[in-house]
C-alpha atoms as a printed R data frame, in Angstrom:
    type eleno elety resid chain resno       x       y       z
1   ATOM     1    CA   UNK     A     1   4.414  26.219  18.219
2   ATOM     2    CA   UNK     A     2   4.844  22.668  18.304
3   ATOM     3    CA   UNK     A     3   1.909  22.065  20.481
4   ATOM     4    CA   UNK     A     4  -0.109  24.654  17.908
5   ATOM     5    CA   UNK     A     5   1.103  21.942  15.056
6   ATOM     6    CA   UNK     A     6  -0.314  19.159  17.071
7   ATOM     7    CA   UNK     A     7  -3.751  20.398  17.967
8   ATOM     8    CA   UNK     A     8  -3.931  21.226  13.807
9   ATOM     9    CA   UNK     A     9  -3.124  17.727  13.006
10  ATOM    10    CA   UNK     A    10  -4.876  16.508  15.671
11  ATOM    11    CA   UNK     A    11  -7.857  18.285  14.265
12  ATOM    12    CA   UNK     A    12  -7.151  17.227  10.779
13  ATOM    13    CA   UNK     A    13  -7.135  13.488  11.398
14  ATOM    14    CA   UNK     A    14 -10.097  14.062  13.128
15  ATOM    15    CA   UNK     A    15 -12.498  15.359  10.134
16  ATOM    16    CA   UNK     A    16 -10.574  12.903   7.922
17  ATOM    17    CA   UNK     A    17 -12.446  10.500  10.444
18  ATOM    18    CA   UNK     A    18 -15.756  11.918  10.606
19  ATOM    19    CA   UNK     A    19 -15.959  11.988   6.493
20  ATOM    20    CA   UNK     A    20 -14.754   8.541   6.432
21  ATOM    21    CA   UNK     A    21 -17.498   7.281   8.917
22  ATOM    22    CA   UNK     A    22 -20.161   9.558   7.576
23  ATOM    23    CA   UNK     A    23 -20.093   7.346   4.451
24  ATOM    24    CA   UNK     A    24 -21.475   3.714   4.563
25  ATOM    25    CA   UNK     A    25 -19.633   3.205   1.511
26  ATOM    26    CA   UNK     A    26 -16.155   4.687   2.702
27  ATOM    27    CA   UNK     A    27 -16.798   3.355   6.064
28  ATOM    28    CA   UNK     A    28 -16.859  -0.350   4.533
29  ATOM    29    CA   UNK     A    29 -13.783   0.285   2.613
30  ATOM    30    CA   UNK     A    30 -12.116   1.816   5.552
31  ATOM    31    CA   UNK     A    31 -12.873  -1.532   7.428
32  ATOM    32    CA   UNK     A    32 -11.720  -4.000   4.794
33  ATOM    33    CA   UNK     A    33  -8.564  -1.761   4.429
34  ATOM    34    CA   UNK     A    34  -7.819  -2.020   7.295
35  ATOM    35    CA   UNK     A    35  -7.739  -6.083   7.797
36  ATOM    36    CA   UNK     A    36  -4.410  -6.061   6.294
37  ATOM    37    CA   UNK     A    37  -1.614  -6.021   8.610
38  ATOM    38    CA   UNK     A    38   0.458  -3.219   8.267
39  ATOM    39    CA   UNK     A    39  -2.559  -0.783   7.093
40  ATOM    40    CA   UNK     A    40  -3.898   1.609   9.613
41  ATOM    41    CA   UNK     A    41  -5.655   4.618   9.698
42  ATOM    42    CA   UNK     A    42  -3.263   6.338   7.734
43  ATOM    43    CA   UNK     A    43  -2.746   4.857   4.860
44  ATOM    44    CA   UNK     A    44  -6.645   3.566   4.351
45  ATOM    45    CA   UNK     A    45  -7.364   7.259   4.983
46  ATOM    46    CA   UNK     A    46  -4.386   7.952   1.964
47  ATOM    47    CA   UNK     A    47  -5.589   4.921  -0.245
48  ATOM    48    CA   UNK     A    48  -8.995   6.199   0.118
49  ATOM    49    CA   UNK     A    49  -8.170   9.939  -1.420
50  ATOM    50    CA   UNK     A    50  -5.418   9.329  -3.134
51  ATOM    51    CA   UNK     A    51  -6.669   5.997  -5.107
52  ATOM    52    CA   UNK     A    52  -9.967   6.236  -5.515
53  ATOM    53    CA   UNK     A    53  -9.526   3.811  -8.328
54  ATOM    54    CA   UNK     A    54  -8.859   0.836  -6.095
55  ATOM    55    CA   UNK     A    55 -10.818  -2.103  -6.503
56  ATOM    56    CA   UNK     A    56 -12.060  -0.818 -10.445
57  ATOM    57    CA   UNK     A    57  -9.204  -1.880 -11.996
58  ATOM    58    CA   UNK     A    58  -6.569  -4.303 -12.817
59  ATOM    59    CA   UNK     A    59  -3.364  -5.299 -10.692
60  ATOM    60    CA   UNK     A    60  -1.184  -4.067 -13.214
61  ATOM    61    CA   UNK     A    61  -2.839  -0.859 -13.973
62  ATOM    62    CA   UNK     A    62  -2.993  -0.592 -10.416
63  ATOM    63    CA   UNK     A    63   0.448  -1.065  -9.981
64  ATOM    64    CA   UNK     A    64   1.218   1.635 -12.098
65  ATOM    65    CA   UNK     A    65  -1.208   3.854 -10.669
66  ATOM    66    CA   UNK     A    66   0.377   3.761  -7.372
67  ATOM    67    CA   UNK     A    67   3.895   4.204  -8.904
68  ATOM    68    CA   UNK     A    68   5.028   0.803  -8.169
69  ATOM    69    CA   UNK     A    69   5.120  -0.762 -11.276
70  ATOM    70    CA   UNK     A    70   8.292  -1.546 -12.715
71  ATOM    71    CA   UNK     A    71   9.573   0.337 -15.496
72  ATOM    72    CA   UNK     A    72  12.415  -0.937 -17.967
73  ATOM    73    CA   UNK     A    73  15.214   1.037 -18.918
74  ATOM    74    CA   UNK     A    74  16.232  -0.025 -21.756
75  ATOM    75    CA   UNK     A    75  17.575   1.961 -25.496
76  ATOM    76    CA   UNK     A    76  19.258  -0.349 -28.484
77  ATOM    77    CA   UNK     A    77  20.922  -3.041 -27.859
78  ATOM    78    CA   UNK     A    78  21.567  -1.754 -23.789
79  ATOM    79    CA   UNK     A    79  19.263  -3.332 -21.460
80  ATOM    80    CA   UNK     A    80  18.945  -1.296 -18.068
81  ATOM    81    CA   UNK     A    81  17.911  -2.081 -14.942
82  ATOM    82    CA   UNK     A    82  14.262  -2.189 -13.934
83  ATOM    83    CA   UNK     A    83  12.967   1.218 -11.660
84  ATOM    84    CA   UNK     A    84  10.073   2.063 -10.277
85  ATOM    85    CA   UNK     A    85   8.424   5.414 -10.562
86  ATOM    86    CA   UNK     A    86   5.821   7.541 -12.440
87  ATOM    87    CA   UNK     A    87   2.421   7.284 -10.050
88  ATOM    88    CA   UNK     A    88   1.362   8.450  -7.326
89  ATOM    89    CA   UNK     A    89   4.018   9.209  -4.664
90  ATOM    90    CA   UNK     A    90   2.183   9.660  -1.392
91  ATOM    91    CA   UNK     A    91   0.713   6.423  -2.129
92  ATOM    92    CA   UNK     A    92   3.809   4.858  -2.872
93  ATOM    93    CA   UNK     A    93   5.320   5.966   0.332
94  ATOM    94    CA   UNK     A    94   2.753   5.121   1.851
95  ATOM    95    CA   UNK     A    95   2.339   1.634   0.448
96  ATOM    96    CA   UNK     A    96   6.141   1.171   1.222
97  ATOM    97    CA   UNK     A    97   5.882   1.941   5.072
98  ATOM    98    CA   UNK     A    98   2.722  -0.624   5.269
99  ATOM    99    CA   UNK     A    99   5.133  -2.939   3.508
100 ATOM   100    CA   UNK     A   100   7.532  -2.871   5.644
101 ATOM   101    CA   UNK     A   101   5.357  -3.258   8.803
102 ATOM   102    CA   UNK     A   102   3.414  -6.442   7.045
103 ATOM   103    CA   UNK     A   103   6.818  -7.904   6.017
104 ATOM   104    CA   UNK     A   104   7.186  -8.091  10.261
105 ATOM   105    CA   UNK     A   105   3.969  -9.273  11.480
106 ATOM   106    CA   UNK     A   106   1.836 -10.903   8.821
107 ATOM   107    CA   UNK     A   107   3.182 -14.350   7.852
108 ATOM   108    CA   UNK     A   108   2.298 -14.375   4.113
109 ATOM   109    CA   UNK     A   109   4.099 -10.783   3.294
110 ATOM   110    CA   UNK     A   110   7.244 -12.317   5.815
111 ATOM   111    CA   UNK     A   111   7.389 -15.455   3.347
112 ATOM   112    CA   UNK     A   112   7.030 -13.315   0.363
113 ATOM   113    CA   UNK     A   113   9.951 -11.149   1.145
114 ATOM   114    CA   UNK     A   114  12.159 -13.601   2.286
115 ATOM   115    CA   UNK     A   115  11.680 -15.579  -0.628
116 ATOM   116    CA   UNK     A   116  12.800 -12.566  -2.573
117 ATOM   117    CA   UNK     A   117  15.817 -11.833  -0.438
118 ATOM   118    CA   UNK     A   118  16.638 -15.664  -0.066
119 ATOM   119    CA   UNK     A   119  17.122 -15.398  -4.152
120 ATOM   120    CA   UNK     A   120  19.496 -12.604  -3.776
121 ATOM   121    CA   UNK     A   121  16.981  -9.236  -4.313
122 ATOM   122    CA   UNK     A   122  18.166  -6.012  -2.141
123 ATOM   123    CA   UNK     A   123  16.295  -5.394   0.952
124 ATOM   124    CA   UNK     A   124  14.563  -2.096  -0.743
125 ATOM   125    CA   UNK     A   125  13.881  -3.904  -4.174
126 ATOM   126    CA   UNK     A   126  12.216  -6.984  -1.708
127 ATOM   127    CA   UNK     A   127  10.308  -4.042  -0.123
128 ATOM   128    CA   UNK     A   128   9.177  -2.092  -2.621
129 ATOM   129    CA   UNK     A   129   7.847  -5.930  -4.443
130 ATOM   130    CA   UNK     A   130   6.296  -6.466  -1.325
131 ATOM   131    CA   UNK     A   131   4.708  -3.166  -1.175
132 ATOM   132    CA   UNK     A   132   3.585  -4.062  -4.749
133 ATOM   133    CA   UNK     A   133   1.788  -7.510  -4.168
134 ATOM   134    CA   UNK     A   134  -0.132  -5.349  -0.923
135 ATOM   135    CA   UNK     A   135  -1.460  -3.273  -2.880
136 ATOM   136    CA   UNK     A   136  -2.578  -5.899  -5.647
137 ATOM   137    CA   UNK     A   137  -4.021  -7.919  -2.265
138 ATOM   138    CA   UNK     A   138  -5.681  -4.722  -0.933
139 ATOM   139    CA   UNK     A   139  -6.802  -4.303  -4.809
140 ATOM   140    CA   UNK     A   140  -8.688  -7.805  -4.825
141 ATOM   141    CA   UNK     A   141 -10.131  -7.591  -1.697
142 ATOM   142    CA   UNK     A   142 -11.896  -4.183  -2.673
143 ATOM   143    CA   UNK     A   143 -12.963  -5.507  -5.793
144 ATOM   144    CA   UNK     A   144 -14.530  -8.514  -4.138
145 ATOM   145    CA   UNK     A   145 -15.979  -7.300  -0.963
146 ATOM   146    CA   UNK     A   146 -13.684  -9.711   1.540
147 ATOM   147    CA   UNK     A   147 -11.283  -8.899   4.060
148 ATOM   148    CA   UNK     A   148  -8.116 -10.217   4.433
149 ATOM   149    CA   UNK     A   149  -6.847 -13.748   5.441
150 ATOM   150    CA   UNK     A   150  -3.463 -15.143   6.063
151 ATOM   151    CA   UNK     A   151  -2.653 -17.812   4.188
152 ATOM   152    CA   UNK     A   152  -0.276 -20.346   4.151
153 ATOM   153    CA   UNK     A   153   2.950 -19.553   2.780
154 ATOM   154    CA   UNK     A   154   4.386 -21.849   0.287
């Protein structure tokens, strides 16, 4: 059964694939997505179906899009703590898991997220911001046709 499972995904991934490459446009998209450390096939293929919207719109709206902008939970006079959620989910899990593999091996998300957990954030709440400003970098770089560069981190 397992090896039945396998040969269907394997299959699945495949056409995914094939549609993304029989597309110039997709193709391109695919490419520049896929500059970023911590994207892969996977999650380009996710960002491309799930978010078709990326690289039309603001960071922000973005953001929110994707389920990663924060929310404030607040009533009265009590002021709550800030959540995430709302959006998109598979992107969100999927931005998260690129996150976390950019936080290891691209220098500018590392800096990033150790700047937030040097000023005392959680390790998920320095993910999940992390996760956040990927997606607004993989936003820009749609919108203006470049792939990605490290820079240097401040």
């Amino acid at each position: 059964m397992i090896l039945l499972l396998e040969r269907r995904i394997e299959k699945v991934e495949t056409r995914i694939a094939e549609i993304i490459q029989s597309s110039p446009e997709l193709a391109e998209t695919d490419r520049r997505l896929q500059s970023v450390p911590g994207v892969g096939t996977v999650v380009a293929a996710t960002l491309l179906a799930e978010l078709p919207e990326i690289g039309t719109t603001d960071r922000r709206r973005i953001a929110a899009l994707a389920g990663l902008a924060p929310i404030a939970r607040d009533s009265g006079q009590r002021n709550g703590k800030w959540v995430i959620g709302g959006g998109r989910a598979t992107v969100r899990t999927a931005l998260y898991l690129a996150a976390l593999h950019a936080s290891r091996h691209s220098a500018t998300f590392r800096a990033f997220r150790k700047k937030l957990q040097d000023a005392g954030k959680p390790v998920k709440a320095a993910l999940t911001t992390t996760a956040r400003k990927l997606l607004s970098v993989l936003n820009s770089m749609i919108a203006d046709g470049t792939c990605f560069r490290e820079t240097q981190p401040t």
